[in-house]
mmCIF file of C-alpha atoms in Angstrom:
data_model
loop_
_atom_site.group_PDB
_atom_site.id
_atom_site.type_symbol
_atom_site.label_atom_id
_atom_site.label_comp_id
_atom_site.label_asym_id
_atom_site.label_seq_id
_atom_site.Cartn_x
_atom_site.Cartn_y
_atom_site.Cartn_z
ATOM 1 C CA UNK Q 1 221.820 70.038 -179.781
ATOM 2 C CA UNK Q 2 221.079 68.009 -176.661
ATOM 3 C CA UNK Q 3 219.521 69.813 -173.751
ATOM 4 C CA UNK Q 4 222.028 70.421 -170.938
ATOM 5 C CA UNK Q 5 221.429 68.399 -167.822
ATOM 6 C CA UNK Q 6 220.637 70.559 -164.808
ATOM 7 C CA UNK Q 7 222.323 69.763 -161.469
ATOM 8 C CA UNK Q 8 220.333 67.195 -159.567
ATOM 9 C CA UNK Q 9 218.821 68.415 -156.302
ATOM 10 C CA UNK Q 10 219.015 65.449 -153.949
ATOM 11 C CA UNK Q 11 217.425 67.127 -150.952
ATOM 12 C CA UNK Q 12 214.137 65.434 -150.011
ATOM 13 C CA UNK Q 13 212.663 68.763 -148.890
ATOM 14 C CA UNK Q 14 213.161 70.299 -152.320
ATOM 15 C CA UNK Q 15 211.544 67.286 -154.006
ATOM 16 C CA UNK Q 16 208.596 67.185 -151.616
ATOM 17 C CA UNK Q 17 207.751 70.890 -151.571
ATOM 18 C CA UNK Q 18 208.643 71.679 -155.180
ATOM 19 C CA UNK Q 19 211.718 73.845 -155.683
ATOM 20 C CA UNK Q 20 210.911 76.818 -157.963
ATOM 21 C CA UNK Q 21 212.694 76.870 -161.305
ATOM 22 C CA UNK Q 22 213.355 80.597 -161.651
ATOM 23 C CA UNK Q 23 212.257 84.099 -160.709
ATOM 24 C CA UNK Q 24 211.783 85.756 -157.341
ATOM 25 C CA UNK Q 25 210.307 82.578 -155.879
ATOM 26 C CA UNK Q 26 213.598 80.735 -156.469
ATOM 27 C CA UNK Q 27 215.536 83.542 -154.788
ATOM 28 C CA UNK Q 28 213.219 83.526 -151.760
ATOM 29 C CA UNK Q 29 213.314 79.735 -151.622
ATOM 30 C CA UNK Q 30 217.120 79.758 -151.624
ATOM 31 C CA UNK Q 31 217.205 82.163 -148.680
ATOM 32 C CA UNK Q 32 214.455 80.548 -146.609
ATOM 33 C CA UNK Q 33 214.895 76.820 -147.225
ATOM 34 C CA UNK Q 34 218.527 76.298 -148.223
ATOM 35 C CA UNK Q 35 220.820 76.702 -145.217
ATOM 36 C CA UNK Q 36 223.893 75.649 -147.249
ATOM 37 C CA UNK Q 37 224.035 79.118 -148.832
ATOM 38 C CA UNK Q 38 225.441 82.158 -147.041
ATOM 39 C CA UNK Q 39 222.138 84.028 -147.280
ATOM 40 C CA UNK Q 40 220.150 81.003 -146.121
ATOM 41 C CA UNK Q 41 222.447 80.394 -143.161
ATOM 42 C CA UNK Q 42 222.260 84.055 -142.117
ATOM 43 C CA UNK Q 43 218.478 84.000 -142.434
ATOM 44 C CA UNK Q 44 218.088 80.897 -140.292
ATOM 45 C CA UNK Q 45 220.462 82.185 -137.621
ATOM 46 C CA UNK Q 46 218.559 85.474 -137.503
ATOM 47 C CA UNK Q 47 215.285 83.550 -137.283
ATOM 48 C CA UNK Q 48 216.575 81.474 -134.373
ATOM 49 C CA UNK Q 49 217.637 84.674 -132.615
ATOM 50 C CA UNK Q 50 214.143 86.141 -133.067
ATOM 51 C CA UNK Q 51 212.582 82.950 -131.730
ATOM 52 C CA UNK Q 52 214.757 83.102 -128.600
ATOM 53 C CA UNK Q 53 213.932 86.779 -128.163
ATOM 54 C CA UNK Q 54 210.200 86.158 -128.530
ATOM 55 C CA UNK Q 55 210.310 83.392 -125.907
ATOM 56 C CA UNK Q 56 212.133 85.745 -123.544
ATOM 57 C CA UNK Q 57 209.419 88.371 -124.129
ATOM 58 C CA UNK Q 58 206.679 85.914 -123.189
ATOM 59 C CA UNK Q 59 208.567 84.807 -120.070
ATOM 60 C CA UNK Q 60 209.142 88.385 -118.940
ATOM 61 C CA UNK Q 61 205.495 89.214 -119.599
ATOM 62 C CA UNK Q 62 204.482 86.550 -117.080
ATOM 63 C CA UNK Q 63 206.452 88.366 -114.314
ATOM 64 C CA UNK Q 64 203.943 90.797 -112.776
ATOM 65 C CA UNK Q 65 206.501 93.353 -111.543
ATOM 66 C CA UNK Q 66 208.301 93.497 -114.904
ATOM 67 C CA UNK Q 67 205.019 93.665 -116.804
ATOM 68 C CA UNK Q 68 203.878 96.598 -114.683
ATOM 69 C CA UNK Q 69 206.988 98.618 -115.569
ATOM 70 C CA UNK Q 70 207.485 97.582 -119.209
ATOM 71 C CA UNK Q 71 204.054 96.392 -120.325
ATOM 72 C CA UNK Q 72 203.886 98.683 -123.355
ATOM 73 C CA UNK Q 73 207.335 97.639 -124.599
ATOM 74 C CA UNK Q 74 206.474 93.952 -124.208
ATOM 75 C CA UNK Q 75 203.198 94.325 -126.093
ATOM 76 C CA UNK Q 76 204.783 96.217 -128.987
ATOM 77 C CA UNK Q 77 207.619 93.684 -129.207
ATOM 78 C CA UNK Q 78 205.212 90.774 -129.289
ATOM 79 C CA UNK Q 79 203.101 92.244 -132.084
ATOM 80 C CA UNK Q 80 206.200 93.140 -134.132
ATOM 81 C CA UNK Q 81 207.566 89.608 -133.730
ATOM 82 C CA UNK Q 82 204.220 88.133 -134.686
ATOM 83 C CA UNK Q 83 204.152 90.313 -137.811
ATOM 84 C CA UNK Q 84 207.662 89.141 -138.777
ATOM 85 C CA UNK Q 85 206.794 85.466 -138.231
ATOM 86 C CA UNK Q 86 203.520 85.882 -140.139
ATOM 87 C CA UNK Q 87 205.308 87.389 -143.150
ATOM 88 C CA UNK Q 88 207.918 84.627 -143.009
ATOM 89 C CA UNK Q 89 205.201 81.954 -142.931
ATOM 90 C CA UNK Q 90 203.399 83.486 -145.907
ATOM 91 C CA UNK Q 91 206.680 83.696 -147.854
ATOM 92 C CA UNK Q 92 207.314 80.018 -147.194
ATOM 93 C CA UNK Q 93 203.916 79.193 -148.648
ATOM 94 C CA UNK Q 94 204.408 81.510 -151.622
ATOM 95 C CA UNK Q 95 207.867 80.364 -152.720
ATOM 96 C CA UNK Q 96 207.174 76.612 -153.009
ATOM 97 C CA UNK Q 97 205.251 74.931 -155.794
ATOM 98 C CA UNK Q 98 203.284 72.774 -153.342
ATOM 99 C CA UNK Q 99 202.300 75.113 -150.492
ATOM 100 C CA UNK Q 100 199.700 72.708 -149.085
ATOM 101 C CA UNK Q 101 202.396 70.081 -148.549
ATOM 102 C CA UNK Q 102 204.426 72.560 -146.557
ATOM 103 C CA UNK Q 103 201.372 73.652 -144.539
ATOM 104 C CA UNK Q 104 200.753 70.018 -143.545
ATOM 105 C CA UNK Q 105 204.395 69.256 -142.742
ATOM 106 C CA UNK Q 106 205.765 69.254 -139.195
ATOM 107 C CA UNK Q 107 207.584 72.559 -139.601
ATOM 108 C CA UNK Q 108 204.605 74.074 -141.398
ATOM 109 C CA UNK Q 109 202.312 73.280 -138.487
ATOM 110 C CA UNK Q 110 204.886 74.583 -135.992
ATOM 111 C CA UNK Q 111 205.291 77.816 -137.978
ATOM 112 C CA UNK Q 112 201.526 78.299 -137.976
ATOM 113 C CA UNK Q 113 201.238 77.599 -134.257
ATOM 114 C CA UNK Q 114 203.998 80.150 -133.661
ATOM 115 C CA UNK Q 115 201.761 83.013 -134.832
ATOM 116 C CA UNK Q 116 198.256 81.689 -134.235
ATOM 117 C CA UNK Q 117 198.123 82.132 -130.416
ATOM 118 C CA UNK Q 118 198.804 85.860 -130.668
ATOM 119 C CA UNK Q 119 195.835 86.341 -132.983
ATOM 120 C CA UNK Q 120 193.611 84.087 -130.880
ATOM 121 C CA UNK Q 121 194.644 86.011 -127.753
ATOM 122 C CA UNK Q 122 192.808 89.036 -129.156
ATOM 123 C CA UNK Q 123 189.613 87.104 -128.449
ATOM 124 C CA UNK Q 124 190.797 84.769 -125.658
ATOM 125 C CA UNK Q 125 193.629 86.439 -123.690
ATOM 126 C CA UNK Q 126 194.360 83.291 -121.672
ATOM 127 C CA UNK Q 127 195.783 81.648 -124.829
ATOM 128 C CA UNK Q 128 198.635 84.162 -125.036
ATOM 129 C CA UNK Q 129 201.029 81.935 -123.090
ATOM 130 C CA UNK Q 130 200.802 79.322 -125.864
ATOM 131 C CA UNK Q 131 203.201 81.359 -127.988
ATOM 132 C CA UNK Q 132 205.983 79.506 -126.169
ATOM 133 C CA UNK Q 133 205.397 76.787 -128.764
ATOM 134 C CA UNK Q 134 207.826 78.839 -130.839
ATOM 135 C CA UNK Q 135 210.622 77.043 -129.053
ATOM 136 C CA UNK Q 136 209.951 74.111 -131.411
ATOM 137 C CA UNK Q 137 211.230 76.240 -134.261
ATOM 138 C CA UNK Q 138 214.691 75.946 -132.744
ATOM 139 C CA UNK Q 139 214.762 72.434 -134.205
ATOM 140 C CA UNK Q 140 215.919 74.141 -137.390
ATOM 141 C CA UNK Q 141 219.316 74.497 -135.733
ATOM 142 C CA UNK Q 142 220.062 70.926 -136.891
ATOM 143 C CA UNK Q 143 219.756 72.095 -140.482
ATOM 144 C CA UNK Q 144 221.550 75.395 -139.928
ATOM 145 C CA UNK Q 145 224.635 73.918 -138.260
ATOM 146 C CA UNK Q 146 224.715 70.823 -140.482
ATOM 147 C CA UNK Q 147 224.566 68.444 -137.535
ATOM 148 C CA UNK Q 148 223.765 65.522 -139.818
ATOM 149 C CA UNK Q 149 225.472 63.071 -137.481
ATOM 150 C CA UNK Q 150 223.156 64.092 -134.645
ATOM 151 C CA UNK Q 151 220.139 63.763 -136.923
ATOM 152 C CA UNK Q 152 221.248 60.228 -137.810
ATOM 153 C CA UNK Q 153 221.729 59.369 -134.142
ATOM 154 C CA UNK Q 154 218.282 60.759 -133.362
ATOM 155 C CA UNK Q 155 216.759 58.573 -136.068
ATOM 156 C CA UNK Q 156 218.582 55.563 -134.639
ATOM 157 C CA UNK Q 157 217.240 56.350 -131.144
ATOM 158 C CA UNK Q 158 213.687 56.663 -132.473
ATOM 159 C CA UNK Q 159 214.033 53.346 -134.280
ATOM 160 C CA UNK Q 160 215.380 51.706 -131.111
ATOM 161 C CA UNK Q 161 212.437 53.036 -129.092
ATOM 162 C CA UNK Q 162 210.030 51.743 -131.719
ATOM 163 C CA UNK Q 163 211.657 48.311 -131.669
ATOM 164 C CA UNK Q 164 211.540 48.283 -127.843
ATOM 165 C CA UNK Q 165 207.870 49.285 -127.630
ATOM 166 C CA UNK Q 166 206.494 45.774 -127.050
ATOM 167 C CA UNK Q 167 209.092 44.851 -124.450
ATOM 168 C CA UNK Q 168 208.632 48.112 -122.586
ATOM 169 C CA UNK Q 169 204.833 47.673 -122.732
ATOM 170 C CA UNK Q 170 205.140 44.251 -121.093
ATOM 171 C CA UNK Q 171 207.504 45.696 -118.491
ATOM 172 C CA UNK Q 172 205.126 48.558 -117.670
ATOM 173 C CA UNK Q 173 202.247 46.084 -117.363
ATOM 174 C CA UNK Q 174 204.232 44.104 -114.782
ATOM 175 C CA UNK Q 175 205.079 47.294 -112.870
ATOM 176 C CA UNK Q 176 201.413 48.327 -112.852
ATOM 177 C CA UNK Q 177 200.414 44.960 -111.409
ATOM 178 C CA UNK Q 178 203.089 45.250 -108.723
ATOM 179 C CA UNK Q 179 202.010 48.717 -107.572
ATOM 180 C CA UNK Q 180 198.337 47.708 -107.588
ATOM 181 C CA UNK Q 181 199.006 44.632 -105.464
ATOM 182 C CA UNK Q 182 201.369 46.352 -103.018
ATOM 183 C CA UNK Q 183 199.166 49.420 -102.837
ATOM 184 C CA UNK Q 184 196.232 47.225 -101.881
ATOM 185 C CA UNK Q 185 198.387 45.427 -99.312
ATOM 186 C CA UNK Q 186 199.428 48.733 -97.767
ATOM 187 C CA UNK Q 187 195.796 49.815 -97.586
ATOM 188 C CA UNK Q 188 195.069 46.694 -95.580
ATOM 189 C CA UNK Q 189 198.191 46.966 -93.404
ATOM 190 C CA UNK Q 190 198.112 50.713 -92.644
ATOM 191 C CA UNK Q 191 194.469 51.624 -93.065
ATOM 192 C CA UNK Q 192 192.749 55.028 -93.342
ATOM 193 C CA UNK Q 193 193.897 56.135 -89.873
ATOM 194 C CA UNK Q 194 197.527 56.215 -91.110
ATOM 195 C CA UNK Q 195 196.779 58.229 -94.243
ATOM 196 C CA UNK Q 196 196.026 55.359 -96.640
ATOM 197 C CA UNK Q 197 192.444 56.505 -97.059
ATOM 198 C CA UNK Q 198 191.612 54.424 -100.138
ATOM 199 C CA UNK Q 199 193.110 51.891 -102.507
ATOM 200 C CA UNK Q 200 193.754 54.530 -105.230
ATOM 201 C CA UNK Q 201 195.571 56.678 -102.644
ATOM 202 C CA UNK Q 202 197.609 53.648 -101.604
ATOM 203 C CA UNK Q 203 198.455 52.915 -105.247
ATOM 204 C CA UNK Q 204 199.610 56.528 -105.617
ATOM 205 C CA UNK Q 205 201.901 55.987 -102.612
ATOM 206 C CA UNK Q 206 203.181 52.741 -104.162
ATOM 207 C CA UNK Q 207 204.019 54.527 -107.441
ATOM 208 C CA UNK Q 208 205.919 57.345 -105.728
ATOM 209 C CA UNK Q 209 207.790 54.814 -103.595
ATOM 210 C CA UNK Q 210 208.565 52.431 -106.446
ATOM 211 C CA UNK Q 211 209.976 55.260 -108.563
ATOM 212 C CA UNK Q 212 212.011 56.495 -105.544
ATOM 213 C CA UNK Q 213 210.331 59.917 -105.742
ATOM 214 C CA UNK Q 214 208.890 59.788 -102.221
ATOM 215 C CA UNK Q 215 206.908 63.010 -101.767
ATOM 216 C CA UNK Q 216 206.313 62.157 -98.110
ATOM 217 C CA UNK Q 217 202.663 63.224 -98.069
ATOM 218 C CA UNK Q 218 201.715 59.620 -97.197
ATOM 219 C CA UNK Q 219 204.048 57.553 -95.026
ATOM 220 C CA UNK Q 220 203.648 54.174 -93.324
ATOM 221 C CA UNK Q 221 203.460 54.207 -89.532
ATOM 222 C CA UNK Q 222 203.616 50.506 -88.666
ATOM 223 C CA UNK Q 223 206.751 48.377 -88.670
ATOM 224 C CA UNK Q 224 205.289 45.962 -91.202
ATOM 225 C CA UNK Q 225 204.326 48.846 -93.495
ATOM 226 C CA UNK Q 226 207.827 50.309 -93.285
ATOM 227 C CA UNK Q 227 209.308 46.928 -94.151
ATOM 228 C CA UNK Q 228 207.118 46.757 -97.265
ATOM 229 C CA UNK Q 229 208.122 50.313 -98.161
ATOM 230 C CA UNK Q 230 211.815 49.458 -97.798
ATOM 231 C CA UNK Q 231 211.397 46.445 -100.064
ATOM 232 C CA UNK Q 232 209.633 48.575 -102.675
ATOM 233 C CA UNK Q 233 212.437 51.138 -102.611
ATOM 234 C CA UNK Q 234 215.059 48.462 -103.228
ATOM 235 C CA UNK Q 235 212.981 46.908 -106.006
ATOM 236 C CA UNK Q 236 212.505 50.360 -107.525
ATOM 237 C CA UNK Q 237 216.246 50.770 -108.068
ATOM 238 C CA UNK Q 238 216.349 47.628 -110.177
ATOM 239 C CA UNK Q 239 213.128 48.386 -112.026
ATOM 240 C CA UNK Q 240 214.323 51.814 -113.183
ATOM 241 C CA UNK Q 241 217.285 50.201 -114.957
ATOM 242 C CA UNK Q 242 215.213 47.748 -117.012
ATOM 243 C CA UNK Q 243 213.892 50.158 -119.710
ATOM 244 C CA UNK Q 244 217.373 51.616 -120.097
ATOM 245 C CA UNK Q 245 218.798 48.148 -120.722
ATOM 246 C CA UNK Q 246 216.080 47.319 -123.253
ATOM 247 C CA UNK Q 247 216.619 50.510 -125.265
ATOM 248 C CA UNK Q 248 220.423 50.193 -125.046
ATOM 249 C CA UNK Q 249 220.276 46.651 -126.431
ATOM 250 C CA UNK Q 250 218.113 47.797 -129.337
ATOM 251 C CA UNK Q 251 220.452 50.724 -130.044
ATOM 252 C CA UNK Q 252 223.397 48.333 -130.151
ATOM 253 C CA UNK Q 253 221.510 46.156 -132.630
ATOM 254 C CA UNK Q 254 220.661 49.222 -134.738
ATOM 255 C CA UNK Q 255 224.305 50.322 -134.777
ATOM 256 C CA UNK Q 256 225.441 46.887 -135.946
ATOM 257 C CA UNK Q 257 222.937 47.035 -138.808
ATOM 258 C CA UNK Q 258 224.133 50.437 -140.025
ATOM 259 C CA UNK Q 259 226.246 50.490 -143.194
ATOM 260 C CA UNK Q 260 229.985 50.629 -142.686
ATOM 261 C CA UNK Q 261 230.489 53.802 -144.701
ATOM 262 C CA UNK Q 262 229.769 57.322 -143.429
ATOM 263 C CA UNK Q 263 230.935 59.311 -146.448
ATOM 264 C CA UNK Q 264 229.099 62.480 -147.461
ATOM 265 C CA UNK Q 265 230.050 64.978 -150.136
ATOM 266 C CA UNK Q 266 230.925 68.287 -148.476
ATOM 267 C CA UNK Q 267 229.846 70.273 -151.546
ATOM 268 C CA UNK Q 268 226.429 68.939 -152.609
ATOM 269 C CA UNK Q 269 225.727 66.910 -149.403
ATOM 270 C CA UNK Q 270 224.871 63.721 -151.316
ATOM 271 C CA UNK Q 271 225.371 60.489 -149.363
ATOM 272 C CA UNK Q 272 225.897 56.761 -149.887
ATOM 273 C CA UNK Q 273 229.173 56.791 -151.820
ATOM 274 C CA UNK Q 274 231.131 53.551 -152.184
ATOM 275 C CA UNK Q 275 234.265 53.060 -150.030
ATOM 276 C CA UNK Q 276 236.541 53.045 -153.061
ATOM 277 C CA UNK Q 277 235.049 56.228 -154.589
ATOM 278 C CA UNK Q 278 237.342 59.242 -154.734
ATOM 279 C CA UNK Q 279 234.975 61.801 -156.256
ATOM 280 C CA UNK Q 280 231.289 62.628 -155.782
ATOM 281 C CA UNK Q 281 229.061 60.930 -158.350
ATOM 282 C CA UNK Q 282 226.785 63.989 -158.517
ATOM 283 C CA UNK Q 283 229.019 67.067 -158.542
ATOM 284 C CA UNK Q 284 232.515 65.626 -159.074
ATOM 285 C CA UNK Q 285 234.025 67.138 -155.908
ATOM 286 C CA UNK Q 286 236.692 65.256 -153.941
ATOM 287 C CA UNK Q 287 235.299 63.032 -151.183
ATOM 288 C CA UNK Q 288 236.575 62.894 -147.593
ATOM 289 C CA UNK Q 289 238.631 59.850 -146.524
ATOM 290 C CA UNK Q 290 236.745 56.612 -145.974
ATOM 291 C CA UNK Q 291 235.871 55.924 -142.313
ATOM 292 C CA UNK Q 292 234.166 53.055 -140.512
ATOM 293 C CA UNK Q 293 231.710 53.458 -137.620
#
């Protein structure tokens, strides 16, 4: 009798970390890693709530008046949250077949950093504020809420930034040369008696002026210096728009290169179905109507 074919798990995370085959590890894995189940979704939502609560605890602990009145409550809450996150991290390592792969993954490192500062603070109290790194764990909300479209758009933005890297590097090099030259000119025109005490200080003024920040700690006093400053402000408006145009052009090119189909099975979440397909090739469920980008 032929061996029955098990349902194919198409999720890259399951393939990379090693989804358990049976036993308590499979049950824990389903709750912790699979947000498409009711238990997994509830777990992730509860985890996000604990992360938000722990960040609020750290913020309140930094307020001296609040810490003086509720210091004991804040300390107990922090240690309880750290214990919960530590147990969760250990369960993640225990329920996968390749725990080292998870420990080296992005989320594995973030999960470790979420609990490590509290333990290090026992020896170096100044490191306690680093527990705010837990905010990175909120990135799991993309998986919990199934915002696959936003994940795809994020990947497209990253690819556009990567494709624009050389052009933006050349642009930044030109801007650096401009601020160095004009900063040096302002040092000569205004001089130390007007606040331009050195060429680096003048370059700092040129950067704040070119970016239209204008702190006002250094200002030109002569008419010629003010004319140069006005020119730099006008040039700064145009310069700020250049990187945006470069990235926008690359994003447009990336969008044109994307496949025309955006169909995803709502049951098993498999992707890449042909436009004429009516049923999922993996689970047999009905597919949503065909749409073009």
